[in-house]
Short mmCIF file of C-alpha atoms in Angstrom, two decimals:
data_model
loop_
_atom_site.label_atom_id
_atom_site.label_comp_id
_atom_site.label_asym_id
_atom_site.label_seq_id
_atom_site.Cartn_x
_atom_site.Cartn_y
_atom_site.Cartn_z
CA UNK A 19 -4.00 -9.68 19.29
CA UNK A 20 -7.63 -9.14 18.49
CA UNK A 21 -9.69 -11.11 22.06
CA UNK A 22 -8.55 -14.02 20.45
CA UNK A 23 -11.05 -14.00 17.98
CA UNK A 24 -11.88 -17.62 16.54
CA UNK A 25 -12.03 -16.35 12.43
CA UNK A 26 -8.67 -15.26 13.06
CA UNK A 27 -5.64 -17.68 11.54
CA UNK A 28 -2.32 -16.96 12.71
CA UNK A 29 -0.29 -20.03 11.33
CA UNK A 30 2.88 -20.83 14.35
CA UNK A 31 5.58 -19.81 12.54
CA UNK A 32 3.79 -16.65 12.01
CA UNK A 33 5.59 -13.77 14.95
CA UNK A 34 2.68 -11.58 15.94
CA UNK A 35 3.32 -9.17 18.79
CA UNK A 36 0.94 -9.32 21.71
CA UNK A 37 -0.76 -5.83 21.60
CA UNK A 38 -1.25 -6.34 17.65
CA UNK A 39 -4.92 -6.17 16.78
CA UNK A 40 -5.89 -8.78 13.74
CA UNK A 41 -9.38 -7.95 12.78
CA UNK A 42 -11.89 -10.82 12.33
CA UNK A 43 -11.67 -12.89 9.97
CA UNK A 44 -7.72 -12.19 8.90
CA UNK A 45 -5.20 -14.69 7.94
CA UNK A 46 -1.12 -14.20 9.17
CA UNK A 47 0.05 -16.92 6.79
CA UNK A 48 4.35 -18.64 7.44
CA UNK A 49 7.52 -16.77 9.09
CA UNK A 50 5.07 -13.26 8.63
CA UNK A 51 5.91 -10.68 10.96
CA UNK A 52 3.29 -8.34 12.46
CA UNK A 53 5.00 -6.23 14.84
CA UNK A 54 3.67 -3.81 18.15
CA UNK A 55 0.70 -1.91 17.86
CA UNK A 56 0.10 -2.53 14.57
CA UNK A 57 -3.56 -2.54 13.78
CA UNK A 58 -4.46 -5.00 10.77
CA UNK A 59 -8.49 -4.89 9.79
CA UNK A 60 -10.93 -7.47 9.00
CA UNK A 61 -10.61 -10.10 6.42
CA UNK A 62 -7.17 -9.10 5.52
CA UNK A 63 -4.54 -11.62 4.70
CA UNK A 64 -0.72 -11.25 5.16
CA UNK A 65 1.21 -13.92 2.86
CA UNK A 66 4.59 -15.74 3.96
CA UNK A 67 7.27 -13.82 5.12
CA UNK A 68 5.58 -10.40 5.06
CA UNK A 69 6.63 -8.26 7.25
CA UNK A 70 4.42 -5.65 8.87
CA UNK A 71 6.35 -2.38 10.99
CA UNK A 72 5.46 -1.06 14.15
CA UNK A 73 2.16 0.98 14.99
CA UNK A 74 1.08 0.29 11.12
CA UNK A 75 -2.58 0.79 10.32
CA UNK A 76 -4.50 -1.25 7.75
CA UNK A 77 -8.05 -1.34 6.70
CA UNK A 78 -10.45 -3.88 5.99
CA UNK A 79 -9.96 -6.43 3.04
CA UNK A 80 -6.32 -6.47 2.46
CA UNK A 81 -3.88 -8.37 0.96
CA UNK A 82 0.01 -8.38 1.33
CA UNK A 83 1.85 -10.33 -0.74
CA UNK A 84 4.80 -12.97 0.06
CA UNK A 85 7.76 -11.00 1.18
CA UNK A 86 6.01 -7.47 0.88
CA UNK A 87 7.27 -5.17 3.18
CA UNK A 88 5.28 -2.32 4.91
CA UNK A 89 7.24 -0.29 6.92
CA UNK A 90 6.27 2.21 9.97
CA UNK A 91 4.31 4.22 9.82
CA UNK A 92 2.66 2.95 6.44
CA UNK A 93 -1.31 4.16 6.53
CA UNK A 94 -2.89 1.37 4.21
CA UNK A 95 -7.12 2.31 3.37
CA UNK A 96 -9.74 -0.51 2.67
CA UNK A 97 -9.30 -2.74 0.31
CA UNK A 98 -5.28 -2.37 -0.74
CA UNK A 99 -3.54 -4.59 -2.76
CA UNK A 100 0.52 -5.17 -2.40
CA UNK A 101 1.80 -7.42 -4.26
CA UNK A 102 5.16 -9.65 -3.82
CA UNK A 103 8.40 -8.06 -3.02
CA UNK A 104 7.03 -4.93 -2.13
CA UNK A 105 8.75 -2.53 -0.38
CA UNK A 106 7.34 0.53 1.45
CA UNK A 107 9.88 2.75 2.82
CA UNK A 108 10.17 5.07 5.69
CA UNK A 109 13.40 7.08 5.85
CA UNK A 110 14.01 9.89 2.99
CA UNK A 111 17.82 9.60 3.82
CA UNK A 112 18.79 6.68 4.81
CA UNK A 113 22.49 5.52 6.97
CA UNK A 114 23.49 3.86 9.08
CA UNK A 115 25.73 6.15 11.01
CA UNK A 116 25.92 9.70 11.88
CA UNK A 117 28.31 12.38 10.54
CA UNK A 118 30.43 11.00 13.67
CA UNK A 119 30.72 7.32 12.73
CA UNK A 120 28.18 6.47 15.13
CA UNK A 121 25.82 3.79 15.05
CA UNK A 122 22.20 5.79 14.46
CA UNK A 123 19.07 5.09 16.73
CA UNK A 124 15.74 5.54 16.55
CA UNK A 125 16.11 8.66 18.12
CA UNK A 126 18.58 9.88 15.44
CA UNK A 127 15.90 10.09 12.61
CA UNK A 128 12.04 10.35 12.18
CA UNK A 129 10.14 7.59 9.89
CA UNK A 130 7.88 9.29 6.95
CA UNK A 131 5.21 6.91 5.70
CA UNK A 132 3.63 5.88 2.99
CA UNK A 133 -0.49 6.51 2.36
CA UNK A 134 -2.36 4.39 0.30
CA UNK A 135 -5.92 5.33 -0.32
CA UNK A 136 -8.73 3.04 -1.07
CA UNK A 137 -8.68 -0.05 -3.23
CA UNK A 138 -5.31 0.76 -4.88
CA UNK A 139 -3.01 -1.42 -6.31
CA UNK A 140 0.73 -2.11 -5.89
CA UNK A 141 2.64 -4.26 -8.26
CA UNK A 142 4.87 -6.58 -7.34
CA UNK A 143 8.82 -5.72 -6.36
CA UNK A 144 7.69 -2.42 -6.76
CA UNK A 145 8.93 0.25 -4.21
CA UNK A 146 7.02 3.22 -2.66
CA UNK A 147 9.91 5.59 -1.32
CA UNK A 148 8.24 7.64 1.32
CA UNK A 149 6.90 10.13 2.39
CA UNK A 150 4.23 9.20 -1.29
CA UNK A 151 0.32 9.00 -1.11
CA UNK A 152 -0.93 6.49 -3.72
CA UNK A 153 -4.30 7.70 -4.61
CA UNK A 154 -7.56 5.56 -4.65
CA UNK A 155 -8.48 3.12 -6.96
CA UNK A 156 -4.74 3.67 -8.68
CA UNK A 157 -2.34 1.03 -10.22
CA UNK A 158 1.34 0.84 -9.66
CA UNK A 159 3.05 -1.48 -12.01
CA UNK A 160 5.18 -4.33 -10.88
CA UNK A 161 9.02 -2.99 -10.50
CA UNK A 162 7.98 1.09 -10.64
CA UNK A 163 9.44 2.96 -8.29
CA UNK A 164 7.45 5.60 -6.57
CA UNK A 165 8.88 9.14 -5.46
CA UNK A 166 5.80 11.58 -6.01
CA UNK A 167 2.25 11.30 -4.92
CA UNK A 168 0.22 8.91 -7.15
CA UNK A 169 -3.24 10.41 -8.18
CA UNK A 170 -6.45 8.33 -7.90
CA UNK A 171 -6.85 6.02 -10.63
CA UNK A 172 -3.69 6.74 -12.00
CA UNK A 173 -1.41 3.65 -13.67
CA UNK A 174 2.07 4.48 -12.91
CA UNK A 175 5.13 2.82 -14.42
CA UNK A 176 8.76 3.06 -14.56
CA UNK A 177 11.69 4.01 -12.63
CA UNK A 178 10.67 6.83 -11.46
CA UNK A 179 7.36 5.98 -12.53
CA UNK A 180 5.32 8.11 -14.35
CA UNK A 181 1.54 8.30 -15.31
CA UNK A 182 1.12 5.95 -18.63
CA UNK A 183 -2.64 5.91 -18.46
CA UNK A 184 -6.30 5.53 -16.22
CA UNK A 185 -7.16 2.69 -14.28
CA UNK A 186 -11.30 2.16 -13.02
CA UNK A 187 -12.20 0.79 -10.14
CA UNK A 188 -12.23 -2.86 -11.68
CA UNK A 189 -8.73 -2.17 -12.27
CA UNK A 190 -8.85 -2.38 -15.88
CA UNK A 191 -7.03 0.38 -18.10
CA UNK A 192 -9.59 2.97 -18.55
CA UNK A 193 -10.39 3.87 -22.76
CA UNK A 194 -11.09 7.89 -24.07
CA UNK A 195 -14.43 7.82 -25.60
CA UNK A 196 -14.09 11.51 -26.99
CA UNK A 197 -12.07 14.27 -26.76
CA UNK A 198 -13.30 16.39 -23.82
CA UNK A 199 -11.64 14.24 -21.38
CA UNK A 200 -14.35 11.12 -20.70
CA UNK A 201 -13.33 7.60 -20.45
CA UNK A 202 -14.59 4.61 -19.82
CA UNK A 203 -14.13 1.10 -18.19
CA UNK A 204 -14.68 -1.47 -20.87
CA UNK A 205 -15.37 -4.29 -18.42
CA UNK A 206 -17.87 -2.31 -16.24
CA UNK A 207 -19.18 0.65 -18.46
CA UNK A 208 -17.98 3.57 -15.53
CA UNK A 209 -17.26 6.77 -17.13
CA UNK A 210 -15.24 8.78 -15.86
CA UNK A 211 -14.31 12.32 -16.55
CA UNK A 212 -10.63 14.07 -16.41
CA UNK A 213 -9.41 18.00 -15.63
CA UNK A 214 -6.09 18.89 -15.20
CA UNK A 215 -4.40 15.81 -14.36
CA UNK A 216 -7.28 14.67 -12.43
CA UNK A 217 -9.91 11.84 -13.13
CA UNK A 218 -13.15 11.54 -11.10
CA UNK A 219 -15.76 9.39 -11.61
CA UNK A 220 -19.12 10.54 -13.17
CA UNK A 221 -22.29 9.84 -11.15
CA UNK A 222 -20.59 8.50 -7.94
#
C-alpha cells in the first residue's frame, strides 16, 4: 500500500494486497477487494464489496460503486465513474475448460481489458465486455451492455447498446442548436460541434 499514507482509509474488512498502491487521500470502504499491483490514484473511493483485479490502473478522483467489478487489466483515466453492479470483463471467450476437459489456467488464455478515458460515466449493472474503450466525457446507461468502442461524449444504451444521443462534460444530454452539427449543454452553455460520428468540443 501507498507508505502508509495517513489520508488513506482502508476500513478492516476491506482485503488490500500489500504491494497495492492507494493514492492519498482514497477510501477502500467494507469486504472491497483491491488485489496485487494494482495502482488506485488519489482521492478515489472504492464502495463495499468492489472488487478491484490484479495490476489494474486507476487515475485520480474515482469512484466504484458497491459491488462493481473491474477486472485485469481494466485501464480506468481521471475522474471515472462506475456505478453499482458493474461489471468489466476481461476474457472475449470465456470457459472453464479446454477442448480436453481440462481445468484452464492462467496460462491457457490472455485477459483483454477495458479503457475508460477521462471523466466517463458507467451506469449501474451495466457491463463493458472487453477488449471496449469508453471514450471521454461519455455516458453508459445503467443495464447497457457494451461490445464496441464508445466515442467521447457519447450516451450509449441498450443491449448491445447503441448511441441514443450527446452527453457534455457536466454530464447532461447535450441539445442541437442548428443544423450543421452544434450542440449545446443547457446547464453549462459548452458548445460543441459534431463530424462524422464524432463530437468535439468548441474552444477547448
Amino acid at each position: 500500500m501507498s507508505e502508509n499514507d495517513s489520508t488513506v482509509r482502508i476500513v478492516d474488512s476491506a482485503d488490500v494486497a500489500t504491494d497495492a498502491v492507494i493514492g492519498a487521500g482514497s477510501s477502500i470502504w467494507h469486504l472491497a477487494q483491491v488485489r496485487e499491483q494494482a495502482r488506485i490514484g488519489e482521492n478515489c473511493i472504492i464502495g463495499r464489496g468492489a472488487y478491484v483485479g490484479t495490476g489494474v490502473v486507476m487515475g485520480d478522483n474515482c469512484k466504484v460503486q458497491n459491488y462493481a467489478l473491474i477486472y485485469e487489466p481494466a485501464r480506468l483515466s481521471d475522474g471515472v465513474f462506475i456505478g453499482p453492479a458493474v461489471v468489466l470483463t476481461n476474457d472475449t471467450y470465456p470457459r472453464a475448460i479446454n477442448s480436453d476437459g481440462s481445468l484452464k489456467s492462467a496460462h491457457d488464455w490472455e485477459p483483454v481489458g477495458v479503457a475508460i478515458e477521462k471523466g466517463a460515466a458507467i451506469g449501474a449493472r451495466a457491463t463493458c465486455v472487453a477488449p471496449v474503450k469508453i471514450g471521454a466525457w461519455a455516458t453508459v446507461a445503467a443495464g447497457a451492455v457494451v461490445v464496441k468502442d464508445v466515442p467521447a461524449y457519447a450516451l450509449v444504451a441498450g443491449v448491445p447498446a447503441k448511441r441514443i444521443g450527446w452527453v457534455g462534460e457536466a454530464g447532461v444530454p447535450l441539445v442541437a442548436i442548428d443544423e450543421k452539427g452544434t450542440w449545446a449543454c443547457p446547464q453549462s452553455g459548452a458548445t460543441y460541434r459534431e463530424q462524422n460520428e464524432t463530437l468535439t468540443k468548441e474552444n477547448a
